[in-house]
Short mmCIF file of C-alpha atoms and ligand atoms in Angstrom, two decimals:
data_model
loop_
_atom_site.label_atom_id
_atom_site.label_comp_id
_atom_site.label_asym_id
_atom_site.label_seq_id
_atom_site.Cartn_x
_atom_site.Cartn_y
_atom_site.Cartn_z
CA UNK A 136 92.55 124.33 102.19
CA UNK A 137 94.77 124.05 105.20
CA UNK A 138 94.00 121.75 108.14
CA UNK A 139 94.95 122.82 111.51
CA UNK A 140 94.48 120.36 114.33
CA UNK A 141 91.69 121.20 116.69
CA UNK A 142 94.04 121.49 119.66
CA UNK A 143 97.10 123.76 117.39
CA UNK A 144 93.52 125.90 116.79
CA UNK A 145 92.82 125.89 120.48
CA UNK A 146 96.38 126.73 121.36
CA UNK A 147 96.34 129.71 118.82
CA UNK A 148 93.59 131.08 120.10
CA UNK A 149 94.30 130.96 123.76
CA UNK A 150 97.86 132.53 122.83
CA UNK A 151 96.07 135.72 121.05
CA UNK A 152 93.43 136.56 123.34
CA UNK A 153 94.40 135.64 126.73
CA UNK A 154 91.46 133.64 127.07
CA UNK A 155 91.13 130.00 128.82
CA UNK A 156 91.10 126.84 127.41
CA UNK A 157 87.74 126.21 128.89
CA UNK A 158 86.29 129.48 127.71
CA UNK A 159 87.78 128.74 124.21
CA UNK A 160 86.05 125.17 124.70
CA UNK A 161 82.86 126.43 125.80
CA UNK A 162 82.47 129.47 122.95
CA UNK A 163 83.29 126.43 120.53
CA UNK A 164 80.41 124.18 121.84
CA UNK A 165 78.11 126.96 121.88
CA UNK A 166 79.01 127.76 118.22
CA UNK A 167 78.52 123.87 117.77
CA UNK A 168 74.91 124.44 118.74
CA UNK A 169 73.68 127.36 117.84
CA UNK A 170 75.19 125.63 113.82
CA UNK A 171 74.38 122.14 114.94
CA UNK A 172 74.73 120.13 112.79
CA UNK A 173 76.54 122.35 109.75
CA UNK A 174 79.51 122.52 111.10
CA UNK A 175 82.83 120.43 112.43
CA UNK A 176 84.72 121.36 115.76
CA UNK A 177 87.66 122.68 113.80
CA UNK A 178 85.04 124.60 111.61
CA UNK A 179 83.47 126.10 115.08
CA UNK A 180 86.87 126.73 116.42
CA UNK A 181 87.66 128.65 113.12
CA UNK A 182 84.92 130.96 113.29
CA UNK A 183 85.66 131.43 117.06
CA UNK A 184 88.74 133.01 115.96
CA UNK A 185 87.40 134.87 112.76
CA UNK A 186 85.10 136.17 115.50
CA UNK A 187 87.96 137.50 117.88
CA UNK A 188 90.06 138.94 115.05
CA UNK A 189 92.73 136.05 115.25
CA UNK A 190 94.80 134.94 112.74
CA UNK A 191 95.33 131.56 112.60
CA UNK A 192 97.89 131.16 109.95
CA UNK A 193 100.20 133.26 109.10
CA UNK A 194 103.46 132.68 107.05
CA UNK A 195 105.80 132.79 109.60
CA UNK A 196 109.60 134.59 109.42
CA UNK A 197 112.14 132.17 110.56
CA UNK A 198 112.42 128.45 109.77
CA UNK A 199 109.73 126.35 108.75
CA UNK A 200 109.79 123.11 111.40
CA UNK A 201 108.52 119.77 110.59
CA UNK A 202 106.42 119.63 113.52
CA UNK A 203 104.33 122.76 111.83
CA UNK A 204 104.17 121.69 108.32
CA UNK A 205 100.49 121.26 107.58
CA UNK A 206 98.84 119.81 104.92
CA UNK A 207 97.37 122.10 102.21
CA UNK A 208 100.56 124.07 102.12
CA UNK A 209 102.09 125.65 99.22
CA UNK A 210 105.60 126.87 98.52
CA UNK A 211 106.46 125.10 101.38
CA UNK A 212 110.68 125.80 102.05
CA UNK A 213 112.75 123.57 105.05
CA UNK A 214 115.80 122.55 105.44
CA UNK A 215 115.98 118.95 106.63
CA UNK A 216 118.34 115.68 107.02
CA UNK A 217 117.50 112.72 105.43
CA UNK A 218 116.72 109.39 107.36
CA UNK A 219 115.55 106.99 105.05
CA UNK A 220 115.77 106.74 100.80
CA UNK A 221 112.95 104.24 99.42
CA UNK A 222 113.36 102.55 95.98
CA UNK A 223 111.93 103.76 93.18
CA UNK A 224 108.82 102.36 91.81
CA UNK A 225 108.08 102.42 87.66
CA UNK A 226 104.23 102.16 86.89
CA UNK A 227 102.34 103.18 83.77
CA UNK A 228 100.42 105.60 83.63
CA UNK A 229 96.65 105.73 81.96
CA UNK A 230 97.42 106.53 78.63
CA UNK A 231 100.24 104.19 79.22
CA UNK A 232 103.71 106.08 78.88
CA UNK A 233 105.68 104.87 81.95
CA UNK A 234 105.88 106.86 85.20
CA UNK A 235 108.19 106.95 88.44
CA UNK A 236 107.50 108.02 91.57
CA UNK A 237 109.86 107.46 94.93
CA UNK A 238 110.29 108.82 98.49
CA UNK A 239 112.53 109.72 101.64
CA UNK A 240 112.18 110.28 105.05
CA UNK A 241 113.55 113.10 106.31
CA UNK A 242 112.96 115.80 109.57
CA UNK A 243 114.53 118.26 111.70
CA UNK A 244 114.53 118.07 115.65
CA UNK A 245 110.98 118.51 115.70
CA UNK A 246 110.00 115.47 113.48
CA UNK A 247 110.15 113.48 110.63
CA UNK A 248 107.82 114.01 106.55
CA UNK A 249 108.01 112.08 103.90
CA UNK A 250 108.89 113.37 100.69
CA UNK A 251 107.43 112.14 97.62
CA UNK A 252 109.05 112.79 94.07
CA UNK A 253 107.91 111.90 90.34
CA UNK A 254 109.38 111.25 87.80
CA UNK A 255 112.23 112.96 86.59
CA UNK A 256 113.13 113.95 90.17
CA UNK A 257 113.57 110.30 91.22
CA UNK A 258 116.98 111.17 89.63
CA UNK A 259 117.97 113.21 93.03
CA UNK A 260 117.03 110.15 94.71
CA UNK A 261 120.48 108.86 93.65
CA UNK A 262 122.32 111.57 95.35
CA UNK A 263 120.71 110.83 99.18
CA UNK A 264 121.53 109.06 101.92
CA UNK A 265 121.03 109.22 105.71
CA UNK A 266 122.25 112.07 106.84
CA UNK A 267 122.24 114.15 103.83
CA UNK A 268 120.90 118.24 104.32
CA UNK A 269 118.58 118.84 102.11
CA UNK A 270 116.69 122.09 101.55
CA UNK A 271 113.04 122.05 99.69
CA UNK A 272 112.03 125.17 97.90
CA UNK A 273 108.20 125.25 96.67
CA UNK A 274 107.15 122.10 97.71
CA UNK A 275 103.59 121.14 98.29
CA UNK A 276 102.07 118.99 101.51
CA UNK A 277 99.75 116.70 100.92
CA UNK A 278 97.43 114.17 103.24
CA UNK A 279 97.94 110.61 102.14
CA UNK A 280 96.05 107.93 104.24
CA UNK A 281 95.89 110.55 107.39
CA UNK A 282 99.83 111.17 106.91
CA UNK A 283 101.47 114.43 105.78
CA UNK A 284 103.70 114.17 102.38
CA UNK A 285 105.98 116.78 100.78
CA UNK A 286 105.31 116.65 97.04
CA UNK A 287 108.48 117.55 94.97
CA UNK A 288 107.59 118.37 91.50
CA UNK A 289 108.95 120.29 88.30
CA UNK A 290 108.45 123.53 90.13
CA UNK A 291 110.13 122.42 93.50
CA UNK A 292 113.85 122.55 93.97
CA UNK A 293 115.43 120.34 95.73
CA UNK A 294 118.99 121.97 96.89
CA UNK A 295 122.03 118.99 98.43
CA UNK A 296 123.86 119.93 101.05
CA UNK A 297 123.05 124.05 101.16
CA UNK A 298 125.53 126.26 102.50
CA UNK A 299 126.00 126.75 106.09
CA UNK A 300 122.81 124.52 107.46
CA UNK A 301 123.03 122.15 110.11
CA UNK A 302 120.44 120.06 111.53
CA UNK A 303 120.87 118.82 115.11
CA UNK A 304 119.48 115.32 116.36
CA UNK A 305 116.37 114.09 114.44
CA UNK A 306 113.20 114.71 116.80
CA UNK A 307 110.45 111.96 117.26
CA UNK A 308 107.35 113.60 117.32
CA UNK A 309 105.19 113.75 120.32
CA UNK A 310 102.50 110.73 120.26
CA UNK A 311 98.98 111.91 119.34
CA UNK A 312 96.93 110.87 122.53
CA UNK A 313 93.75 109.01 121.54
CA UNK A 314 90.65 107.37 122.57
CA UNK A 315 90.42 103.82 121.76
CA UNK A 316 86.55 104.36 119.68
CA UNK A 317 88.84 106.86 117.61
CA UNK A 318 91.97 105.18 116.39
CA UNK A 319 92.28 104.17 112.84
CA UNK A 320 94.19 101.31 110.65
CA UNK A 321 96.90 104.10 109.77
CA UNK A 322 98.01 105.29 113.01
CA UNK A 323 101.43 105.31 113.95
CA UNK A 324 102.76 106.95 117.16
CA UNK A 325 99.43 107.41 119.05
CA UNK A 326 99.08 107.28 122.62
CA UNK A 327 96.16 105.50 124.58
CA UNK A 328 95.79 104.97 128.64
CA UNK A 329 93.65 101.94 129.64
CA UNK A 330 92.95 99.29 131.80
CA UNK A 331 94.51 95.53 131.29
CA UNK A 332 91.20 93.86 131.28
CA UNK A 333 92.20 90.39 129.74
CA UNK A 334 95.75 89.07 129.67
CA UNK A 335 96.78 86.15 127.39
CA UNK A 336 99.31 83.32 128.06
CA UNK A 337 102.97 84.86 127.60
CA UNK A 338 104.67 83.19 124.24
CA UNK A 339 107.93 82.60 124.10
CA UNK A 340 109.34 82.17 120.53
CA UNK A 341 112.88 80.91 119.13
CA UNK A 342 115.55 83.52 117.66
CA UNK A 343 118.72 83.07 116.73
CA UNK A 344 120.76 84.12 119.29
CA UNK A 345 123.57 86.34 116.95
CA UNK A 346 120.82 88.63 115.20
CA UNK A 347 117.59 88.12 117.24
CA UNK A 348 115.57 87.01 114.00
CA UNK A 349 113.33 84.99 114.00
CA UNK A 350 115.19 81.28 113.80
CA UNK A 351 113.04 78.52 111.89
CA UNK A 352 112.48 74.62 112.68
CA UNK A 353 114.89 72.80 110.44
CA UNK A 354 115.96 69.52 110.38
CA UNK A 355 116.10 68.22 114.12
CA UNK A 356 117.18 72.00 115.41
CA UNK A 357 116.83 75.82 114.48
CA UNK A 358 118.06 77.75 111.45
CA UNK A 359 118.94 81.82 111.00
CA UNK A 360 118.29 83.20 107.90
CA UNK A 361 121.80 84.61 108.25
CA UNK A 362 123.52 82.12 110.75
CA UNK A 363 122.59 79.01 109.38
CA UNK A 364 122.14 76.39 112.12
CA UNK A 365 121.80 78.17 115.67
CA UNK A 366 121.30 77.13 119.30
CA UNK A 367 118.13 79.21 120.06
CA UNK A 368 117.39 81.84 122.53
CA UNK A 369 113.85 82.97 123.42
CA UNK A 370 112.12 86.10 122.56
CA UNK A 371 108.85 86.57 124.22
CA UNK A 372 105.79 88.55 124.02
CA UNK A 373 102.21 89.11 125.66
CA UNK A 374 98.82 90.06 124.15
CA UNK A 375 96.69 92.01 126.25
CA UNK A 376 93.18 93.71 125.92
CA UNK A 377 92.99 97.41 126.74
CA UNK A 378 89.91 99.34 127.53
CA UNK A 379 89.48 102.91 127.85
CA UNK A 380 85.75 103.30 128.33
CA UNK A 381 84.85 104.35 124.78
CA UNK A 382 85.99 100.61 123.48
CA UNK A 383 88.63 97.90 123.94
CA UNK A 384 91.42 96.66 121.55
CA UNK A 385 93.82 94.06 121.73
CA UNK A 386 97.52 95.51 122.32
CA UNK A 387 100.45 93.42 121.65
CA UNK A 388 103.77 93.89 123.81
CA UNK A 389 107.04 92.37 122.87
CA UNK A 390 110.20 91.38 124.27
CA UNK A 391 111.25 95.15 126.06
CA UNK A 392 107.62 96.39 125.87
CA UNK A 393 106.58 93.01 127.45
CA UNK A 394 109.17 93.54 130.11
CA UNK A 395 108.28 96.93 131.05
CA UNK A 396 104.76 96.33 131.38
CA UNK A 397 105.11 93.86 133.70
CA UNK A 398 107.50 95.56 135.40
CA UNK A 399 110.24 92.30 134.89
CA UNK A 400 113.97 92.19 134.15
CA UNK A 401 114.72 89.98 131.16
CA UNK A 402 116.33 87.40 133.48
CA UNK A 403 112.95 86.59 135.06
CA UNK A 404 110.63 86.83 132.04
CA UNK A 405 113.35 83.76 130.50
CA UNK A 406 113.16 81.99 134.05
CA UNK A 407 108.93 81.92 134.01
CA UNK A 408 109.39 80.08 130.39
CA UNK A 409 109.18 76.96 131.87
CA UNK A 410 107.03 77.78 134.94
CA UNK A 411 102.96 77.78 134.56
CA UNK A 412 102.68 79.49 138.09
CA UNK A 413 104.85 82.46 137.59
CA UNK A 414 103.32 82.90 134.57
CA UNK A 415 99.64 82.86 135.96
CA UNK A 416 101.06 85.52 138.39
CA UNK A 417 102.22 87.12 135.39
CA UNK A 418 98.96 87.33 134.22
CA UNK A 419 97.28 88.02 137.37
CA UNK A 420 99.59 90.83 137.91
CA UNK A 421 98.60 92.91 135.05
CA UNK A 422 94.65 92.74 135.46
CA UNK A 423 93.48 95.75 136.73
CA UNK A 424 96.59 97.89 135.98
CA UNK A 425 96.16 101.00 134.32
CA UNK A 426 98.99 101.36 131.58
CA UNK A 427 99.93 104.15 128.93
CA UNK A 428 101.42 102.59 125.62
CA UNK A 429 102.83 104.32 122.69
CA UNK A 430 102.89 102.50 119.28
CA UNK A 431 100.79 102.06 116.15
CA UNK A 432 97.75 100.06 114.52
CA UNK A 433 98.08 96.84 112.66
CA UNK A 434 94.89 95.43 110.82
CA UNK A 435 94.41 91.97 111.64
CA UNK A 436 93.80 90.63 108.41
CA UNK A 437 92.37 87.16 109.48
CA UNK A 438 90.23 88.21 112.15
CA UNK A 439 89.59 91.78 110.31
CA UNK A 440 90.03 94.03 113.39
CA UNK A 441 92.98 96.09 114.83
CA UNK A 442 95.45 95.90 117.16
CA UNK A 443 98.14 97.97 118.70
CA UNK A 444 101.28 97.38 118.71
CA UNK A 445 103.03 98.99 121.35
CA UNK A 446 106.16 100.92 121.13
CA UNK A 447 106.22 102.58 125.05
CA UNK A 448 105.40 101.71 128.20
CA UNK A 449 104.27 103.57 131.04
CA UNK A 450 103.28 100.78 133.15
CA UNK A 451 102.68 103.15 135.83
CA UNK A 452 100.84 106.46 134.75
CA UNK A 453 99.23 109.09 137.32
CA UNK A 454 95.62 108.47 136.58
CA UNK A 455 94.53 111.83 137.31
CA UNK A 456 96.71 113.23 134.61
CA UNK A 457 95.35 110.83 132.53
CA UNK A 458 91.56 111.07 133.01
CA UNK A 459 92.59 114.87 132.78
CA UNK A 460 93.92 114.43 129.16
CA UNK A 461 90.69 112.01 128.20
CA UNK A 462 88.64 114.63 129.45
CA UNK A 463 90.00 117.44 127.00
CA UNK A 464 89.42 115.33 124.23
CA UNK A 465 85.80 115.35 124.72
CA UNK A 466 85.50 119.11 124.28
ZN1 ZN B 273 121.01 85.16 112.86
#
């Protein structure tokens, strides 16, 4: 079956029948009651539009885009440019002949998929590389861990380099705005607004100043991986706990996230290194603010919870937009 987002549903429907989003919202909760209990949102919402005669997929002429590949489909064709070739893993299968399976990255301006290929397909594998166009014919999308996947098999072709394609400038997909109560271990670019409500001691940590690794106690100084001995430069970050009203999580913010959530220039972070005050007023500073961060969710293995990692910074969002946007997710 194919899964359509609630809000691509919503968006459908509004486009076919000139109706409003809040009369869409409200025929949806009333179908939610009148079925309570049987039935999803997205299985309301699909009724809602069986009910006005709309049509909410249809195989559309034209170019497939990344950003509307959904999972279920079939036959699936795009032409795409490869970002990232994985190695290829060997593992046996149950009856224990040996299996392969590997995977790329790969997107259009609209967003990036991963591709997934078995066994004797791991042989294209050989002939990618960033950049490559590739065009899939009859490939099939699957969910893995809340993520879509292209599956390549014996009945997909995968065409190098087609004829006259071009792909322009590799899009990142918008970030998925959620509610803190809602976020899961596998999220990656989601969005959340919040308020700092705790703020932990800044920590500054030593990297070597050539690569910005991480640079290791050794002997009486530092060592790089790469650079040997090194005279170390600081890296910093800040923990912080957000709360949205439905729950809190711990967000961690490093180096440039750090510095534009609090709204400092590099120079000054390094100067409050050594300085307890400015550092209290670094803390100080961010209680209370309201923030919108981009990133994803790590699991915290030894306290078993998550955390966000943030990716973007919007240390200064208009809170009406905001509460707007947390609104329309509670339908
Ligand atoms: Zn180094």
């Amino acid at each position: 079956m194919l899964q359509i987002p609630l809000d691509q549903i919503i968006e459908k429907i509004k486009e076919k029948s000139g109706l409003s989003e809040q009369d869409i919202k409200k025929k949806i909760d009333d179908k939610l009651k009148q079925l309570s209990g049987l039935i999803s949102k997205e299985g309301a919402a699909h009724i809602i539009a069986n009910e006005l005669g709309i049509k909410l997929f249809e195989q559309t002429s034209g170019k497939l885009q990344v950003k509307n590949i959904l999972a279920g489909m079939r036959d699936v064709e795009a032409t795409v440019k490869v970002t990232n070739v994985f190695p290829i893993t060997e593992f046996s299968r149950k009856d224990g002949t040996p299996g392969k399976v590997g995977s790329f990255i790969a997107g259009d301006e609209t967003g990036t998929i991963r591709f997934v290929l078995w066994n004797e397909q791991t042989n294209l594998l050989d002939q990618l590389a960033p950049n490559t166009i590739i065009k899939i014919v009859g490939g099939y999308v699957k969910e893995n861990q809340g993520r879509k996947e292209i599956h390549v098999n014996d009945r997909s072709k995968l065409l190098i380099n087609p004829e006259g394609e071009t792909i322009g400038d590799i899009g990142k997909p918008e970030a998925q705005r959620k509610k803190i109560k809602d976020l899961a271990e596998t999220d990656s670019n989601v969005e959340i607004f919040g308020t700092v409500v705790q703020a932990f001691d800044p920590r500054y940590y030593e990297v070597c100043p050539q690569c910005n690794k991480r640079a290791r106690p050794k002997d009486s100084g530092y060592a790089c991986d790469q650079h040997g001995m090194v005279t170390p430069a600081y890296a910093y970050l800040i923990n912080c706990v957000l709360d949205d009203g439905t729950e809190t999580i711990r967000a961690v913010f490093f180096r440039n996230q750090m510095e534009h959530l609090t709204q400092k220039t590099q120079e000054q972070l390094q100067q409050a290194k050594d300085s307890p005050e400015q550092l209290e007023q670094i803390k100080s500073d961010l209680l209370g603010s309201q923030v919108k961060v981009t990133g994803r969710v790590s699991k915290n293995e030894m306290f078993d919870r998550m955390e966000f990692v943030a990716q973007t910074v919007d240390p200064k969002p208009n809170p009406k937009d905001e509460i707007g946007k947390l609104q329309d997710l509670e339908l």
